[in-house]
Short mmCIF file of C-alpha atoms in Angstrom, two decimals:
data_model
loop_
_atom_site.label_atom_id
_atom_site.label_comp_id
_atom_site.label_asym_id
_atom_site.label_seq_id
_atom_site.Cartn_x
_atom_site.Cartn_y
_atom_site.Cartn_z
CA MET A 79 97.24 102.40 168.82
CA ASP A 80 97.20 98.73 167.38
CA PHE A 81 94.08 99.33 166.09
CA PHE A 82 94.57 102.32 164.34
CA LYS A 83 97.94 100.74 162.77
CA ARG A 84 95.86 97.87 161.67
CA ILE A 85 93.03 100.71 160.01
CA LEU A 86 95.92 102.59 157.86
CA ALA A 87 97.59 99.13 157.17
CA SER A 88 94.25 98.00 155.59
CA SER A 89 93.78 101.36 153.59
CA ALA A 90 96.76 101.00 151.81
CA LEU A 91 95.71 97.64 150.09
CA PRO A 92 94.50 98.46 146.47
CA SER A 93 90.69 98.64 146.46
CA PRO A 94 89.17 96.51 143.99
CA LEU A 95 89.07 98.73 141.58
CA GLU A 96 92.82 99.14 141.60
CA ALA A 97 93.34 95.41 141.77
CA THR A 98 91.35 95.00 138.51
CA ILE A 99 93.61 97.92 136.85
CA GLN A 100 96.80 96.09 138.26
CA SER A 101 95.93 93.00 136.85
CA VAL A 102 95.55 94.17 133.24
CA GLU A 103 98.52 96.00 133.34
CA PRO A 104 100.75 94.88 129.98
CA LEU A 105 102.01 91.64 130.47
CA PRO A 106 104.97 90.24 128.54
CA PRO A 107 104.23 89.56 124.81
CA SER A 108 102.55 85.93 124.15
CA HIS A 109 103.98 86.53 120.63
CA PRO A 110 107.18 87.48 118.69
CA TYR A 111 105.22 90.24 116.34
CA TYR A 112 105.60 93.83 116.71
CA PRO A 113 103.91 96.26 117.81
CA LEU A 114 104.14 93.94 121.26
CA ASP A 115 100.95 95.17 122.29
CA ALA A 116 99.20 93.92 118.96
CA ASN A 117 96.16 91.96 119.19
CA ILE A 118 96.86 88.72 117.86
CA PHE A 119 94.26 85.97 118.70
CA GLY A 120 95.21 82.07 119.42
CA TYR A 121 98.90 82.63 118.22
CA GLU A 122 100.46 79.52 118.28
CA PRO A 123 104.21 78.81 117.37
CA ASN A 124 105.71 77.54 114.32
CA GLU A 125 106.90 73.93 113.97
CA ARG A 126 108.81 74.24 111.04
CA SER A 127 112.13 76.10 111.27
CA THR A 128 112.64 79.26 108.92
CA LEU A 129 115.02 77.69 106.84
CA GLU A 130 112.31 74.87 106.02
CA LEU A 131 109.98 77.45 105.44
CA VAL A 132 112.10 79.64 103.06
CA SER A 133 113.39 77.01 100.84
CA GLN A 134 109.93 75.22 100.68
CA PHE A 135 108.44 78.84 99.31
CA GLY A 136 111.27 79.13 97.20
CA SER A 137 110.84 75.47 95.71
CA GLY A 138 107.47 76.14 95.06
CA CYS A 139 108.37 79.29 93.10
CA VAL A 140 111.09 77.19 90.78
CA LEU A 141 108.46 74.49 90.14
CA ILE A 142 105.90 76.80 89.17
CA LEU A 143 108.49 78.43 87.01
CA SER A 144 109.56 75.29 85.87
CA ILE A 145 106.34 73.85 84.70
CA THR A 146 105.18 76.92 83.01
CA TYR A 147 108.13 76.92 81.05
CA PHE A 148 107.96 73.86 79.75
CA VAL A 149 104.26 74.02 79.06
CA THR A 150 104.63 77.19 77.24
CA LYS A 151 107.66 76.04 75.31
CA ARG A 152 105.68 73.07 74.06
CA VAL A 153 102.67 75.07 73.04
CA ARG A 154 104.57 77.63 71.19
CA PRO A 155 107.72 76.42 70.78
CA HIS A 156 109.48 79.75 69.23
CA ILE A 157 107.84 82.37 71.37
CA PRO A 158 110.25 85.22 72.07
CA VAL A 159 112.18 85.10 75.23
CA SER A 160 110.44 88.35 76.66
CA ASP A 161 107.19 86.32 76.24
CA LEU A 162 108.24 83.36 77.58
CA LEU A 163 109.59 85.18 81.10
CA THR A 164 106.46 87.59 81.15
CA THR A 165 104.03 84.22 81.02
CA MET A 166 106.08 82.42 83.37
CA TRP A 167 105.69 85.80 85.68
CA PHE A 168 101.95 85.97 85.30
CA VAL A 169 101.36 82.39 86.02
CA LEU A 170 103.68 83.00 89.15
CA CYS A 171 101.38 85.92 90.36
CA GLY A 172 98.14 83.94 89.34
CA CYS A 173 99.38 80.92 91.89
CA MET A 174 100.61 83.36 94.24
CA HIS A 175 97.37 85.57 94.41
CA LEU A 176 94.61 82.57 94.50
CA PHE A 177 96.35 79.96 96.42
CA PHE A 178 98.65 81.41 99.12
CA GLU A 179 96.89 85.13 99.39
CA GLY A 180 93.41 83.16 98.85
CA TYR A 181 94.54 81.22 101.94
CA VAL A 182 95.30 83.99 104.41
CA VAL A 183 91.91 85.89 102.91
CA TYR A 184 89.91 82.87 103.70
CA ASN A 185 91.59 82.23 107.38
CA PHE A 186 92.23 85.70 108.23
CA GLN A 187 90.30 85.29 111.57
CA ARG A 188 92.31 82.10 112.49
CA VAL A 189 95.54 81.98 110.90
CA ALA A 190 97.82 83.05 113.74
CA GLY A 191 96.96 79.38 115.26
CA MET A 192 97.36 77.49 111.87
CA GLN A 193 100.22 74.99 111.64
CA GLY A 194 99.61 73.79 107.93
CA LEU A 195 102.34 74.64 105.62
CA PHE A 196 101.20 78.03 103.77
CA GLY A 197 99.93 79.35 107.84
CA GLU A 198 103.08 78.80 109.25
CA MET A 199 104.62 80.61 105.93
CA TRP A 200 102.17 83.26 106.69
CA LYS A 201 103.40 83.35 110.41
CA GLU A 202 106.98 83.85 109.28
CA TYR A 203 106.12 86.80 106.96
CA ALA A 204 104.16 88.09 109.26
CA LEU A 205 107.22 88.65 111.88
CA SER A 206 107.60 91.68 108.77
CA ASP A 207 104.28 92.54 108.84
CA SER A 208 101.97 91.68 112.20
CA ARG A 209 98.81 93.03 110.14
CA TYR A 210 98.29 89.99 108.37
CA LEU A 211 97.57 88.19 112.04
CA SER A 212 95.97 90.95 113.55
CA ARG A 213 93.39 91.27 111.31
CA ASP A 214 94.14 94.97 109.54
CA PRO A 215 90.83 95.95 108.03
CA PHE A 216 92.86 97.52 105.03
CA VAL A 217 95.41 94.04 104.52
CA LEU A 218 92.18 91.97 104.42
CA CYS A 219 90.65 94.63 101.58
CA VAL A 220 93.46 94.68 99.72
CA GLU A 221 94.14 91.26 99.49
CA THR A 222 90.66 90.21 99.06
CA VAL A 223 90.83 92.04 95.54
CA THR A 224 93.87 90.54 94.84
CA VAL A 225 92.39 87.43 95.09
CA VAL A 226 89.14 87.52 93.64
CA PHE A 227 90.27 90.02 90.57
CA PHE A 228 94.15 89.80 90.13
CA GLY A 229 94.43 86.17 90.85
CA PRO A 230 92.10 85.21 87.55
CA LEU A 231 93.29 88.14 85.47
CA SER A 232 96.94 86.71 85.98
CA PHE A 233 96.20 83.22 84.52
CA ILE A 234 93.96 85.10 81.86
CA THR A 235 96.93 87.73 81.01
CA ALA A 236 99.68 84.54 81.31
CA GLY A 237 97.20 82.66 78.49
CA MET A 238 97.10 85.82 76.29
CA VAL A 239 100.72 86.51 76.35
CA ALA A 240 101.84 82.71 75.67
CA THR A 241 98.95 82.74 72.80
CA GLY A 242 100.07 86.34 71.40
CA HIS A 243 96.43 87.50 71.96
CA PRO A 244 95.24 91.24 70.64
CA LEU A 245 94.23 92.01 74.12
CA ARG A 246 97.51 90.78 75.60
CA TYR A 247 98.95 94.44 76.08
CA PRO A 248 96.03 96.14 77.76
CA PHE A 249 95.36 93.11 80.19
CA GLN A 250 99.33 93.17 80.92
CA ALA A 251 98.87 96.59 81.40
CA ILE A 252 95.97 96.25 83.69
CA VAL A 253 97.44 93.64 85.91
CA SER A 254 100.69 95.14 86.27
CA LEU A 255 98.86 98.65 87.21
CA GLY A 256 97.18 96.85 90.04
CA HIS A 257 100.17 95.03 91.61
CA LEU A 258 102.05 98.58 91.38
CA TYR A 259 98.73 100.56 92.95
CA SER A 260 98.41 97.89 95.67
CA ASP A 261 102.38 97.57 96.75
CA THR A 262 102.64 101.29 96.99
CA LEU A 263 99.59 101.54 99.25
CA TYR A 264 100.57 98.39 101.35
CA TYR A 265 104.09 100.60 101.60
CA LEU A 266 102.57 103.83 102.42
CA THR A 267 99.68 102.41 105.11
CA SER A 268 102.91 100.45 106.65
CA ALA A 269 105.00 103.80 106.64
CA TYR A 270 102.15 105.74 108.00
CA GLY A 271 101.82 103.25 110.98
CA HIS A 272 105.61 103.98 111.59
CA TYR A 273 106.00 107.71 111.11
CA TYR A 274 102.80 109.00 112.40
CA LEU A 275 101.04 106.32 115.02
CA ASN A 276 104.75 105.19 116.12
CA GLU A 277 103.36 101.70 115.31
CA SER A 278 106.11 99.47 113.54
CA TYR A 279 104.59 96.03 112.18
CA SER A 280 107.83 94.79 111.44
CA ARG A 281 110.24 93.20 113.75
CA PRO A 282 113.80 95.41 113.93
CA GLU A 283 116.04 92.79 112.55
CA PRO A 284 116.89 93.95 109.01
CA ARG A 285 116.21 90.48 107.65
CA TYR A 286 112.36 90.86 108.66
CA PHE A 287 112.16 94.66 107.19
CA TRP A 288 114.30 94.73 104.27
CA GLY A 289 114.53 91.08 103.24
CA TYR A 290 110.71 89.82 103.59
CA PHE A 291 108.81 93.32 103.87
CA VAL A 292 111.06 95.47 101.20
CA GLY A 293 112.79 92.57 99.23
CA LEU A 294 110.06 90.27 98.65
CA ASN A 295 107.34 92.95 97.83
CA ALA A 296 109.63 95.12 95.85
CA PHE A 297 109.58 92.64 92.92
CA TRP A 298 105.67 93.27 92.44
CA ILE A 299 106.89 97.01 91.89
CA ILE A 300 110.08 96.39 89.64
CA VAL A 301 108.40 93.71 87.60
CA PRO A 302 104.87 95.57 87.01
CA ALA A 303 106.65 98.62 86.39
CA VAL A 304 108.77 97.70 83.31
CA LEU A 305 105.63 95.37 82.09
CA LEU A 306 103.37 98.40 82.22
CA TYR A 307 105.92 100.52 80.45
CA LYS A 308 106.15 98.25 77.90
CA SER A 309 102.08 97.60 77.26
CA VAL A 310 101.88 101.62 76.85
CA PHE A 311 104.56 102.28 74.51
CA THR A 312 103.91 99.01 72.28
CA CYS A 313 99.71 100.45 72.12
CA GLY A 314 101.32 103.73 71.24
CA ARG A 315 103.81 102.33 68.43
CA VAL A 316 100.54 100.51 67.13
CA PHE A 317 98.27 103.23 67.60
CA THR A 318 100.93 105.95 65.51
CA ALA A 319 101.42 102.75 63.10
CA MET A 320 97.50 102.61 62.70
CA ALA A 321 97.12 106.23 62.01
CA LYS A 322 100.19 106.91 59.35
CA ILE A 323 98.55 103.79 57.51
CA GLU A 324 94.96 105.96 57.39
CA ARG A 325 96.51 108.94 56.16
CA THR A 326 98.76 106.96 53.75
CA LEU A 327 95.53 105.10 52.66
CA ASN A 328 93.58 108.68 52.80
CA ALA A 329 96.42 110.32 50.83
CA SER A 330 96.34 107.50 48.07
CA ARG A 331 92.69 107.72 48.03
CA ALA A 332 93.14 111.90 47.37
CA VAL A 333 95.17 111.16 44.42
CA GLU A 334 92.88 108.75 42.44
CA PRO A 335 90.68 110.96 39.65
CA ALA A 336 87.11 111.48 41.17
CA PRO A 337 85.00 111.16 38.39
CA ARG A 338 82.57 114.30 38.43
CA GLY A 339 82.78 114.57 41.96
CA PRO A 340 84.29 117.65 43.94
CA LYS A 341 87.85 117.48 44.23
CA SER A 342 88.74 115.39 47.54
CA ARG A 343 90.97 117.27 50.36
CA MET B 166 82.52 107.14 167.94
CA ASP B 167 82.33 110.14 165.88
CA PHE B 168 86.13 109.49 165.36
CA PHE B 169 85.57 105.95 163.42
CA LYS B 170 82.29 107.45 161.30
CA ARG B 171 84.54 110.04 159.83
CA ILE B 172 87.32 107.74 158.94
CA LEU B 173 84.81 105.47 157.60
CA ALA B 174 83.35 108.27 155.61
CA SER B 175 86.55 109.29 154.25
CA SER B 176 87.06 106.02 152.98
CA ALA B 177 84.01 105.76 151.02
CA LEU B 178 85.26 109.00 149.01
CA PRO B 179 86.92 108.08 145.65
CA SER B 180 90.61 107.52 145.73
CA PRO B 181 92.43 109.63 143.17
CA LEU B 182 92.63 106.69 140.81
CA GLU B 183 89.06 106.42 141.06
CA ALA B 184 88.13 110.08 140.68
CA THR B 185 90.48 110.01 137.67
CA ILE B 186 88.93 107.07 135.80
CA GLN B 187 85.38 108.62 136.57
CA SER B 188 86.44 111.99 134.74
CA VAL B 189 87.61 110.27 131.71
CA GLU B 190 84.46 108.39 131.24
CA PRO B 191 82.60 108.80 127.74
CA LEU B 192 81.03 112.37 127.75
CA PRO B 193 78.10 112.93 125.27
CA PRO B 194 80.01 113.34 121.75
CA SER B 195 81.52 116.89 120.93
CA HIS B 196 80.77 116.34 117.28
CA PRO B 197 77.98 114.97 115.00
CA TYR B 198 80.28 112.21 113.54
CA TYR B 199 80.01 108.33 113.33
CA PRO B 200 80.98 106.14 114.97
CA LEU B 201 79.77 108.30 118.11
CA ASP B 202 83.42 108.00 119.79
CA ALA B 203 85.62 108.83 116.70
CA ASN B 204 88.72 110.92 117.55
CA ILE B 205 88.30 113.90 115.79
CA PHE B 206 90.40 116.81 116.87
CA GLY B 207 89.44 120.23 117.37
CA TYR B 208 86.12 120.19 115.83
CA GLU B 209 84.63 123.62 114.92
CA PRO B 210 81.02 123.17 113.30
CA ASN B 211 80.31 124.59 110.25
CA GLU B 212 79.06 128.22 109.57
CA ARG B 213 77.58 127.69 105.94
CA SER B 214 74.55 125.81 105.50
CA THR B 215 74.49 122.40 103.75
CA LEU B 216 72.53 123.63 100.86
CA GLU B 217 75.11 126.47 100.51
CA LEU B 218 78.09 123.82 100.36
CA VAL B 219 76.11 121.55 98.04
CA SER B 220 75.17 124.19 95.70
CA GLN B 221 78.74 125.63 95.43
CA PHE B 222 79.97 122.39 95.05
CA GLY B 223 77.61 121.58 92.06
CA SER B 224 78.43 124.92 90.72
CA GLY B 225 82.20 124.68 91.08
CA CYS B 226 81.39 121.19 88.86
CA VAL B 227 79.65 122.90 86.20
CA LEU B 228 82.02 125.65 85.95
CA ILE B 229 84.37 123.40 85.11
CA LEU B 230 82.95 121.30 82.91
CA SER B 231 81.33 124.41 80.71
CA ILE B 232 84.98 125.95 80.60
CA THR B 233 86.28 122.33 79.32
CA TYR B 234 83.75 122.35 76.86
CA PHE B 235 84.34 125.72 75.32
CA VAL B 236 88.06 125.24 75.17
CA THR B 237 88.08 121.98 73.64
CA LYS B 238 85.71 123.00 71.10
CA ARG B 239 87.81 125.95 70.50
CA VAL B 240 91.01 123.65 70.07
CA ARG B 241 88.89 121.09 67.77
CA PRO B 242 85.98 122.01 66.64
CA HIS B 243 85.08 118.69 65.00
CA ILE B 244 85.96 116.40 68.14
CA PRO B 245 83.48 113.72 68.49
CA VAL B 246 80.76 113.73 71.09
CA SER B 247 82.42 110.90 73.26
CA ASP B 248 85.97 112.26 73.15
CA LEU B 249 84.63 115.77 74.02
CA LEU B 250 82.58 114.10 77.48
CA THR B 251 85.81 112.13 78.34
CA THR B 252 88.22 115.05 78.11
CA MET B 253 85.47 116.96 80.36
CA TRP B 254 85.56 113.94 82.70
CA PHE B 255 89.50 113.43 83.15
CA VAL B 256 89.73 117.52 83.58
CA LEU B 257 86.91 117.44 86.38
CA CYS B 258 88.81 114.79 88.00
CA GLY B 259 92.07 116.29 87.68
CA CYS B 260 90.70 119.44 89.61
CA MET B 261 88.62 116.94 91.89
CA HIS B 262 92.20 115.32 93.00
CA LEU B 263 94.75 118.21 92.75
CA PHE B 264 92.56 120.78 94.40
CA PHE B 265 89.76 119.18 96.86
CA GLU B 266 91.67 116.10 97.49
CA GLY B 267 94.76 117.70 97.55
CA TYR B 268 93.29 120.16 100.31
CA VAL B 269 92.64 117.37 102.43
CA VAL B 270 95.60 115.46 102.09
CA TYR B 271 97.56 118.69 103.11
CA ASN B 272 95.18 119.77 105.79
CA PHE B 273 94.79 116.08 107.28
CA GLN B 274 96.03 116.94 110.83
CA ARG B 275 93.38 119.95 110.95
CA VAL B 276 90.58 119.57 108.58
CA ALA B 277 88.17 119.25 111.09
CA GLY B 278 88.48 122.81 112.59
CA MET B 279 88.89 124.49 109.32
CA GLN B 280 86.29 127.40 107.96
CA GLY B 281 87.28 127.94 104.87
CA LEU B 282 84.90 126.34 101.68
CA PHE B 283 86.80 123.48 101.13
CA GLY B 284 87.49 123.03 105.12
CA GLU B 285 83.35 123.10 105.34
CA MET B 286 82.98 121.12 102.28
CA TRP B 287 85.07 118.32 103.56
CA LYS B 288 83.62 118.46 107.23
CA GLU B 289 79.99 118.05 105.39
CA TYR B 290 81.37 115.40 103.48
CA ALA B 291 82.51 113.69 106.56
CA LEU B 292 79.05 113.05 107.81
CA SER B 293 79.28 110.06 105.52
CA ASP B 294 82.77 109.06 106.40
CA SER B 295 84.47 109.99 109.25
CA ARG B 296 87.66 108.90 108.29
CA TYR B 297 88.42 112.03 106.83
CA LEU B 298 88.46 113.37 110.09
CA SER B 299 89.75 110.95 112.24
CA ARG B 300 93.25 110.71 110.36
CA ASP B 301 92.57 107.02 109.08
CA PRO B 302 95.81 105.41 107.83
CA PHE B 303 93.97 103.97 104.51
CA VAL B 304 92.06 106.92 103.65
CA LEU B 305 95.45 109.19 103.89
CA CYS B 306 97.34 106.87 101.85
CA VAL B 307 95.05 106.25 99.26
CA GLU B 308 93.79 110.01 98.98
CA THR B 309 98.15 110.70 98.97
CA VAL B 310 98.04 108.38 95.87
CA THR B 311 95.16 109.91 93.78
CA VAL B 312 96.58 113.22 94.50
CA VAL B 313 100.20 112.63 93.50
CA PHE B 314 99.64 110.38 90.50
CA PHE B 315 96.18 110.46 89.55
CA GLY B 316 95.50 114.41 89.43
CA PRO B 317 98.36 114.93 87.08
CA LEU B 318 97.65 111.65 84.93
CA SER B 319 93.89 112.89 84.76
CA PHE B 320 95.11 116.15 82.91
CA ILE B 321 97.90 114.41 81.01
CA THR B 322 94.68 112.02 79.91
CA ALA B 323 92.48 114.94 79.34
CA GLY B 324 95.15 116.58 77.00
CA MET B 325 95.54 113.26 75.03
CA VAL B 326 91.85 112.57 74.67
CA ALA B 327 91.59 116.48 73.18
CA THR B 328 94.12 115.93 70.63
CA GLY B 329 93.91 112.53 70.08
CA HIS B 330 97.21 111.51 71.01
CA PRO B 331 98.42 107.57 69.96
CA LEU B 332 98.77 107.13 73.97
CA ARG B 333 95.40 108.44 74.91
CA TYR B 334 93.88 104.76 75.42
CA PRO B 335 96.24 103.36 77.60
CA PHE B 336 96.43 106.50 79.67
CA GLN B 337 92.80 106.38 79.86
CA ALA B 338 93.01 102.84 80.85
CA ILE B 339 95.46 103.59 83.71
CA VAL B 340 93.57 106.25 85.41
CA SER B 341 90.21 104.77 84.74
CA LEU B 342 91.42 101.62 86.73
CA GLY B 343 93.11 103.75 89.21
CA HIS B 344 89.54 105.44 90.04
CA LEU B 345 88.09 101.51 89.71
CA TYR B 346 90.70 100.30 92.39
CA SER B 347 90.71 103.02 94.94
CA ASP B 348 87.09 103.12 94.95
CA THR B 349 86.63 99.52 95.24
CA LEU B 350 89.01 99.70 98.41
CA TYR B 351 87.32 102.71 99.79
CA TYR B 352 83.67 100.98 99.90
CA LEU B 353 85.57 97.63 100.72
CA THR B 354 87.45 98.95 103.82
CA SER B 355 84.32 100.95 104.99
CA ALA B 356 82.26 97.74 104.92
CA TYR B 357 84.76 95.64 106.75
CA GLY B 358 84.23 98.32 109.74
CA HIS B 359 80.46 98.17 109.60
CA TYR B 360 80.20 94.47 109.36
CA TYR B 361 83.37 93.06 111.28
CA LEU B 362 84.49 95.67 113.28
CA ASN B 363 80.75 97.00 114.17
CA GLU B 364 81.97 100.80 113.52
CA SER B 365 80.00 102.58 110.76
CA TYR B 366 81.97 105.64 109.65
CA SER B 367 78.59 107.15 108.15
CA ARG B 368 75.51 108.92 110.18
CA PRO B 369 72.85 106.75 110.05
CA GLU B 370 70.82 109.23 107.91
CA PRO B 371 70.07 107.87 104.52
CA ARG B 372 71.11 110.86 102.49
CA TYR B 373 74.55 110.72 103.98
CA PHE B 374 75.12 106.98 103.40
CA TRP B 375 73.23 106.61 100.08
CA GLY B 376 73.49 110.02 99.12
CA TYR B 377 77.17 111.41 99.64
CA PHE B 378 78.90 107.89 100.17
CA VAL B 379 77.19 105.54 97.81
CA GLY B 380 75.92 107.98 95.37
CA LEU B 381 79.01 110.69 94.72
CA ASN B 382 81.55 107.67 94.85
CA ALA B 383 79.34 105.52 92.63
CA PHE B 384 80.35 108.11 89.71
CA TRP B 385 84.10 106.63 90.04
CA ILE B 386 82.79 103.17 89.56
CA ILE B 387 80.85 103.63 86.66
CA VAL B 388 82.79 106.27 84.26
CA PRO B 389 85.94 104.53 84.74
CA ALA B 390 84.10 100.95 84.24
CA VAL B 391 82.60 102.27 80.91
CA LEU B 392 85.85 104.00 80.04
CA LEU B 393 88.19 101.48 80.82
CA TYR B 394 85.85 99.01 78.62
CA LYS B 395 86.57 101.10 75.57
CA SER B 396 90.25 101.60 76.20
CA VAL B 397 90.62 97.91 76.12
CA PHE B 398 88.52 96.98 73.28
CA THR B 399 90.00 100.18 71.23
CA CYS B 400 93.25 98.43 71.66
CA GLY B 401 92.37 95.18 71.14
CA ARG B 402 90.44 96.24 67.88
CA VAL B 403 93.67 97.97 66.33
CA PHE B 404 96.04 95.20 67.56
CA THR B 405 93.60 92.85 65.51
CA ALA B 406 93.69 95.22 62.47
CA MET B 407 97.24 95.49 62.76
CA ALA B 408 97.74 91.63 62.81
CA LYS B 409 95.26 91.02 59.58
CA ILE B 410 97.51 93.87 57.32
CA GLU B 411 100.94 91.76 58.75
CA ARG B 412 99.41 88.68 57.64
CA THR B 413 98.05 90.20 54.22
CA LEU B 414 101.60 91.80 53.79
CA ASN B 415 103.42 88.74 54.51
CA ALA B 416 100.68 86.61 52.32
CA SER B 417 101.15 89.35 49.32
CA ARG B 418 104.78 88.89 49.68
CA ALA B 419 104.70 85.09 49.56
CA VAL B 420 102.82 85.02 46.07
CA GLU B 421 105.37 87.20 44.38
CA PRO B 422 108.11 85.15 42.47
CA ALA B 423 111.14 84.87 44.15
CA PRO B 424 113.86 84.82 41.46
CA ARG B 425 116.42 81.50 42.13
CA GLY B 426 115.36 81.10 46.06
CA PRO B 427 113.36 78.18 47.61
CA LYS B 428 109.62 78.36 47.50
CA SER B 429 108.49 80.74 50.11
CA ARG B 430 105.73 79.12 52.67
#
């Protein structure tokens, strides 16, 4: 009887296959990102505090804006305030795109484990969007286009605005539309993940979703929308004025006597 | 002894868990799309042949272009050839975005099983990019932006080009940059899938990859690049001319005698 009990007991033990399956069942997440099962390779926790990272990011922005202010005022002392602010905006964008976003594109495969200042800043930001650490194809591609095209174009546009170049408005429109478009897609793809795939890339605390994800990126919706509007309508005004000048010149030519020719209309 | 043999034999039978696992092992693909394990729900094979679908697509484009040609020539008989071609292009884009791409966005969840003309055209095109049938977040989002913004904007721009509206060049630049940007992202995300995720979304036959995927979409790189270039440099020329006119007017004002005032510089 004991013999049968032992056989029955042994058949209750997990088979090797069942044991393997049990061993790959979800473990508690080894990172603070959402979704909790996001594939984030080689994650190392930050050594700097949130306050330290946010204040260093803010200080960096203030430094870039201040240097641009002083350099622009020196190059063109009577620059209109709106052009000065636009120049400062595009220099800030150029620095963000080329250096800060360039860093995450260059290190896309390994940023989750990086402890430099930019690495820790990205790990802090990724609390609101884990796609930066989980090698998301869309985020990599849109960031690559931003770094390669809109980084240099932002600096070129800043130079054009500061010097009043004739191509300033078309270039301002191009970079601003690029910002608007990429940011719209960035929000939309995240919303798709949230509503259709039931996968939120942001931690649930409001400071991450509303502060970092919505708040920080909203600058790249609001400012480009204003700059694009100004570009389009300044172009429109200039084309209207030019058409008026042409009509006036044609009319004044028409009233001049044309010797022996047919009457001009 | 027979009793022990029966017990041993019964232990060799797959456990319910093992049986379940065996039953979900990869089956031969039930669709012709790549990657072979792509999740394509409710796929129904096309009833129309490739030749029929391609020729109907071509005929549709020719019809749209012909109608636009005749309407534009009637509205503005002396329209320059380049403006006529640009109008035809934007009307074609508007129709494609609003109706053809609108169809796939509206039916994104069920297009794999649809047998209407547009449904079968999309299933034919998806042989070169299965993301249209596998509910890819990026493709849905980029197509939504195209339908909602660039569909109406294409028609507005066509109208502006046909009538020589002052905002024609800024709008031409906006829509063309939108085309360039979305197509670049479309190619890039597919390349990322191919090179980094080892996941090709196109069937391997050259007619799908080079014909449909690269060839058809290349129109939305080449034409917008030309139109954007023309927009930017036309704007630049007009701004240069306007600055010259302003300088001439200021100079002519400066040489007029200013009674009792300080000498103008």
